[in-house]
């Protein structure tokens, strides 16, 4: 039996071939650096976009017609802040009441009872077919149809009555009109979220002996929230801005408060900018809250949660600190160099 032994020649490469003179082992084993592909078109488009943005910002800041000094003077006045508080209160009340009623309507539309299903569909059909302004004006003039409202026996005597004009003020009319309008859209949002849950989840819960109410509350709704939250967040922001329509009813919201001021000072543009800045600020806060709520309900669907903007910022700062250190290490002479 013959055995062969392989001898290693000093200075030979990985395949047994001698390395060229003057070449170190560290440089021979070093892998080629991968250079990313250049995209000159993207760089040019980004430069043009930044140039246009700079021109727009310059025209806005340096244009005296915007009246930035007037904006700063009225931004935190008591009249504007009281209107902002009423807008926030109206938005919160309409969203809570609208989604409570919308959830009931969604369950009615998914019910096996044909009467409940038809009534739920009819409500959504009517209130989605009518413009919001028409609904508000209708409720504001409800006294023309029903001068008095009473409590008593159906088709019998009434125990207490009240004048409709005294009961339905502008603020209550706005709450009722916006809530009924919001409930029609919330019902479709909730129904779509419930239908997005796989039917096997309900069947598994029934096999475990869970009741229908507990299955809906503990199994279906937590999974449906992944589909409900993004649309509900858009509805919340839309409701915040949509409350400005109640200014036609003389409700002292943010827009109406601003209108009262510029009707006296005739500084329309600066006061409209005041309202715009407050709407933008509140919308930004709501958008950040929506992101974190979506991230919370994505725990059961994603293997790893997406990083928050703060985590992304920390990662980029860490990469910027590591990059110069890596470049400095690459510039140092290797220990296996020529002797």
C-alpha positions as semicolon CSV with decimal commas, in nm:
position;residue;x (nm);y (nm);z (nm)
1;X;0,000;0,000;0,000
2;X;0,148;0,326;-0,110
3;X;0,094;0,647;0,080
4;X;0,167;0,990;-0,057
5;X;0,241;1,292;0,154
6;X;0,188;1,649;0,040
7;X;0,456;1,896;0,134
8;X;0,376;2,259;0,177
9;X;0,611;2,491;-0,001
10;X;0,677;2,813;0,182
11;X;0,528;3,103;-0,003
12;X;0,280;2,885;-0,194
13;X;-0,082;2,989;-0,236
14;X;-0,398;2,800;-0,149
15;X;-0,376;2,586;-0,467
16;X;-0,007;2,506;-0,423
17;X;0,104;2,774;-0,665
18;X;0,380;3,007;-0,542
19;X;0,275;3,359;-0,466
20;X;0,428;3,646;-0,658
21;X;0,725;3,800;-0,484
22;X;0,645;4,104;-0,271
23;X;0,288;3,988;-0,199
24;X;0,193;3,939;0,164
25;X;-0,042;3,665;0,283
26;X;-0,281;3,923;0,433
27;X;-0,322;4,098;0,097
28;X;-0,367;3,766;-0,082
29;X;-0,644;3,655;0,153
30;X;-0,820;3,993;0,152
31;X;-1,156;3,978;-0,030
32;X;-1,233;4,243;-0,290
33;X;-1,434;4,536;-0,163
34;X;-1,792;4,552;-0,294
35;X;-1,878;4,894;-0,429
36;X;-2,249;4,985;-0,448
37;X;-2,390;5,070;-0,787
38;X;-2,409;5,437;-0,868
39;X;-2,748;5,595;-0,940
40;X;-2,684;5,940;-1,086
41;X;-3,051;5,983;-1,182
42;X;-3,161;5,944;-0,821
43;X;-2,900;6,191;-0,700
44;X;-3,006;6,443;-0,964
45;X;-3,377;6,403;-0,876
46;X;-3,299;6,443;-0,504
47;X;-3,094;6,757;-0,573
48;X;-3,376;6,908;-0,783
49;X;-3,634;6,823;-0,514
50;X;-3,422;6,983;-0,242
51;X;-3,373;7,291;-0,459
52;X;-3,749;7,327;-0,515
53;X;-3,815;7,275;-0,143
54;X;-3,559;7,541;-0,053
55;X;-3,720;7,785;-0,298
56;X;-4,068;7,720;-0,152
57;X;-3,948;7,760;0,208
58;X;-3,763;8,078;0,118
59;X;-4,074;8,225;-0,046
60;X;-4,287;8,135;0,257
61;X;-4,046;8,267;0,519
62;X;-3,946;8,587;0,341
63;X;-4,295;8,680;0,220
64;X;-4,430;8,952;0,448
65;X;-4,788;8,882;0,334
66;X;-4,795;8,572;0,556
67;X;-4,761;8,795;0,860
68;X;-4,555;8,563;1,078
69;X;-4,541;8,820;1,355
70;X;-4,921;8,819;1,367
71;X;-4,919;8,438;1,368
72;X;-4,688;8,433;1,668
73;X;-4,902;8,691;1,847
74;X;-5,232;8,499;1,811
75;X;-5,102;8,141;1,825
76;X;-5,150;8,103;2,201
77;X;-5,425;8,354;2,272
78;X;-5,710;8,246;2,499
79;X;-5,969;8,260;2,219
80;X;-5,768;8,030;1,994
81;X;-5,680;7,787;2,276
82;X;-6,042;7,763;2,389
83;X;-6,144;7,683;2,032
84;X;-5,869;7,422;2,013
85;X;-5,989;7,257;2,337
86;X;-6,345;7,241;2,205
87;X;-6,218;7,086;1,880
88;X;-6,022;6,820;2,070
89;X;-6,317;6,746;2,299
90;X;-6,555;6,723;2,005
91;X;-6,319;6,490;1,818
92;X;-6,275;6,256;2,115
93;X;-6,648;6,242;2,192
94;X;-6,745;6,177;1,830
95;X;-6,484;5,903;1,785
96;X;-6,578;5,719;2,106
97;X;-6,954;5,741;2,053
98;X;-6,923;5,676;1,681
99;X;-6,721;5,358;1,724
100;X;-6,946;5,231;2,002
101;X;-7,251;5,271;1,780
102;X;-7,054;5,149;1,477
103;X;-6,955;4,829;1,658
104;X;-7,321;4,758;1,736
105;X;-7,411;4,820;1,371
106;X;-7,128;4,593;1,254
107;X;-7,252;4,310;1,477
108;X;-7,604;4,369;1,342
109;X;-7,478;4,344;0,985
110;X;-7,301;4,016;1,066
111;X;-7,600;3,876;1,255
112;X;-7,792;3,571;1,134
113;X;-8,115;3,759;1,202
114;X;-8,243;3,903;0,875
115;X;-8,423;4,194;1,045
116;X;-8,112;4,311;1,234
117;X;-7,898;4,263;0,928
118;X;-8,136;4,470;0,713
119;X;-8,165;4,749;0,970
120;X;-7,787;4,772;1,004
121;X;-7,744;4,786;0,628
122;X;-8,017;5,049;0,594
123;X;-7,856;5,276;0,856
124;X;-7,517;5,259;0,684
125;X;-7,677;5,318;0,346
126;X;-7,871;5,628;0,452
127;X;-7,598;5,804;0,650
128;X;-7,326;5,732;0,395
129;X;-7,547;5,860;0,113
130;X;-7,618;6,198;0,274
131;X;-7,357;6,478;0,288
132;X;-7,237;6,565;0,636
133;X;-7,333;6,932;0,601
134;X;-7,689;6,834;0,508
135;X;-7,711;6,611;0,816
136;X;-7,587;6,886;1,045
137;X;-7,834;7,140;0,903
138;X;-8,113;6,884;0,932
139;X;-8,045;6,821;1,302
140;X;-8,003;7,194;1,363
141;X;-8,355;7,251;1,225
142;X;-8,515;6,944;1,380
143;X;-8,747;7,172;1,575
144;X;-8,938;7,242;1,253
145;X;-9,040;6,875;1,240
146;X;-9,076;6,801;1,610
147;X;-9,143;7,119;1,811
148;X;-9,165;6,918;2,136
149;X;-9,019;6,589;2,255
150;X;-9,185;6,390;2,531
151;X;-9,150;6,077;2,742
152;X;-9,455;5,861;2,802
153;X;-9,652;5,557;2,696
154;X;-9,627;5,473;2,322
155;X;-9,947;5,591;2,150
156;X;-10,063;5,712;2,492
157;X;-10,023;6,000;2,735
158;X;-9,688;6,175;2,785
159;X;-9,541;6,233;3,129
160;X;-9,284;6,500;3,042
161;X;-9,225;6,721;2,739
162;X;-8,952;6,964;2,641
163;X;-8,915;7,220;2,366
164;X;-8,682;7,093;2,095
165;X;-8,532;7,439;2,044
166;X;-8,426;7,449;2,409
167;X;-8,285;7,095;2,399
168;X;-8,081;7,097;2,078
169;X;-7,819;7,367;2,105
170;X;-7,540;7,412;1,849
171;X;-7,284;7,200;2,037
172;X;-7,524;6,911;2,106
173;X;-7,641;6,924;1,745
174;X;-7,281;6,898;1,627
175;X;-7,214;6,598;1,854
176;X;-7,529;6,416;1,738
177;X;-7,476;6,487;1,369
178;X;-7,107;6,397;1,366
179;X;-7,160;6,083;1,577
180;X;-7,437;5,943;1,359
181;X;-7,233;6,016;1,047
182;X;-6,917;5,865;1,197
183;X;-7,099;5,550;1,313
184;X;-7,191;5,458;0,956
185;X;-6,825;5,454;0,849
186;X;-6,705;5,297;1,173
187;X;-6,949;5,010;1,122
188;X;-6,785;4,923;0,791
189;X;-6,438;4,950;0,940
190;X;-6,524;4,716;1,229
191;X;-6,708;4,475;1,000
192;X;-6,412;4,459;0,761
193;X;-6,175;4,394;1,052
194;X;-6,391;4,111;1,185
195;X;-6,419;3,953;0,841
196;X;-6,040;3,966;0,803
197;X;-5,997;3,710;1,084
198;X;-5,972;3,355;0,957
199;X;-6,286;3,148;1,018
200;X;-6,071;2,871;1,166
201;X;-6,006;3,089;1,470
202;X;-6,377;3,099;1,552
203;X;-6,416;2,727;1,488
204;X;-6,125;2,649;1,719
205;X;-6,276;2,868;1,992
206;X;-6,611;2,692;1,955
207;X;-6,436;2,355;1,976
208;X;-6,285;2,466;2,309
209;X;-6,630;2,551;2,439
210;X;-6,597;2,930;2,444
211;X;-6,914;3,135;2,420
212;X;-6,978;3,357;2,120
213;X;-6,930;3,675;2,325
214;X;-6,601;3,552;2,472
215;X;-6,484;3,435;2,130
216;X;-6,558;3,780;1,987
217;X;-6,392;3,963;2,276
218;X;-6,084;3,746;2,332
219;X;-6,016;3,586;1,993
220;X;-6,167;3,782;1,706
221;X;-6,137;4,147;1,814
222;X;-5,762;4,138;1,912
223;X;-5,678;3,995;1,570
224;X;-5,917;4,225;1,388
225;X;-5,749;4,529;1,545
226;X;-5,456;4,490;1,304
227;X;-5,697;4,578;1,022
228;X;-5,910;4,823;1,219
229;X;-5,638;5,048;1,367
230;X;-5,491;5,193;1,041
231;X;-5,833;5,286;0,904
232;X;-5,952;5,408;1,242
233;X;-5,645;5,630;1,266
234;X;-5,728;5,786;0,931
235;X;-6,087;5,838;1,047
236;X;-5,963;6,005;1,367
237;X;-5,750;6,251;1,173
238;X;-6,032;6,309;0,926
239;X;-6,274;6,374;1,212
240;X;-6,032;6,622;1,369
241;X;-6,026;6,824;1,049
242;X;-6,393;6,756;0,972
243;X;-6,504;6,922;1,294
244;X;-6,428;7,253;1,126
245;X;-6,756;7,213;0,940
246;X;-6,948;7,280;1,262
247;X;-6,847;7,644;1,228
248;X;-7,158;7,683;1,009
249;X;-7,360;7,614;1,326
250;X;-7,173;7,887;1,518
251;X;-6,998;7,628;1,738
252;X;-6,686;7,792;1,883
253;X;-6,434;7,540;1,755
254;X;-6,083;7,630;1,639
255;X;-6,182;7,753;1,294
256;X;-6,480;7,956;1,419
257;X;-6,267;8,118;1,690
258;X;-6,011;8,218;1,428
259;X;-6,286;8,353;1,205
260;X;-6,416;8,571;1,486
261;X;-6,071;8,723;1,525
262;X;-6,002;8,797;1,159
263;X;-6,353;8,940;1,112
264;X;-6,240;9,211;1,355
265;X;-5,876;9,254;1,249
266;X;-5,914;9,174;0,875
267;X;-5,591;8,970;0,890
268;X;-5,730;8,662;0,718
269;X;-5,412;8,486;0,604
270;X;-5,221;8,504;0,936
271;X;-5,521;8,380;1,135
272;X;-5,581;8,094;0,892
273;X;-5,215;8,002;0,938
274;X;-5,273;7,991;1,313
275;X;-5,550;7,733;1,266
276;X;-5,337;7,542;1,015
277;X;-5,040;7,518;1,250
278;X;-5,257;7,383;1,531
279;X;-5,419;7,126;1,302
280;X;-5,076;7,016;1,182
281;X;-4,941;6,988;1,537
282;X;-5,234;6,779;1,663
283;X;-5,231;6,560;1,351
284;X;-4,860;6,491;1,402
285;X;-4,922;6,375;1,760
286;X;-5,211;6,153;1,649
287;X;-5,000;6,003;1,369
288;X;-4,724;5,912;1,615
289;X;-4,980;5,756;1,850
290;X;-5,132;5,559;1,562
291;X;-4,788;5,420;1,473
292;X;-4,730;5,290;1,825
293;X;-5,080;5,139;1,847
294;X;-5,027;4,959;1,515
295;X;-4,691;4,834;1,642
296;X;-4,856;4,705;1,959
297;X;-5,118;4,501;1,773
298;X;-4,858;4,368;1,526
299;X;-4,693;4,157;1,799
300;X;-4,876;3,839;1,706
301;X;-4,833;3,876;1,328
302;X;-4,468;3,981;1,282
303;X;-4,166;3,781;1,391
304;X;-3,988;4,099;1,489
305;X;-4,151;4,435;1,551
306;X;-4,051;4,721;1,322
307;X;-3,814;4,967;1,488
308;X;-3,950;5,293;1,618
309;X;-3,822;5,622;1,471
310;X;-3,611;5,673;1,786
311;X;-3,457;5,327;1,745
312;X;-3,383;5,399;1,378
313;X;-3,212;5,724;1,477
314;X;-2,998;5,545;1,736
315;X;-2,899;5,279;1,482
316;X;-2,793;5,539;1,227
317;X;-2,593;5,734;1,483
318;X;-2,418;5,414;1,591
319;X;-2,339;5,334;1,227
320;X;-2,192;5,681;1,178
321;X;-1,966;5,627;1,480
322;X;-1,856;5,282;1,367
323;X;-1,783;5,382;1,007
324;X;-1,482;5,610;1,078
325;X;-1,337;5,349;1,315
326;X;-1,367;5,078;1,048
327;X;-1,204;5,304;0,791
328;X;-0,917;5,375;1,031
329;X;-0,867;5,002;1,096
330;X;-0,856;4,933;0,723
331;X;-0,589;5,198;0,674
332;X;-0,352;5,043;0,930
333;X;-0,070;4,813;0,796
334;X;-0,143;4,444;0,849
335;X;0,070;4,234;1,085
336;X;0,150;3,986;0,810
337;X;0,308;4,240;0,578
338;X;0,653;4,229;0,413
339;X;0,944;4,206;0,645
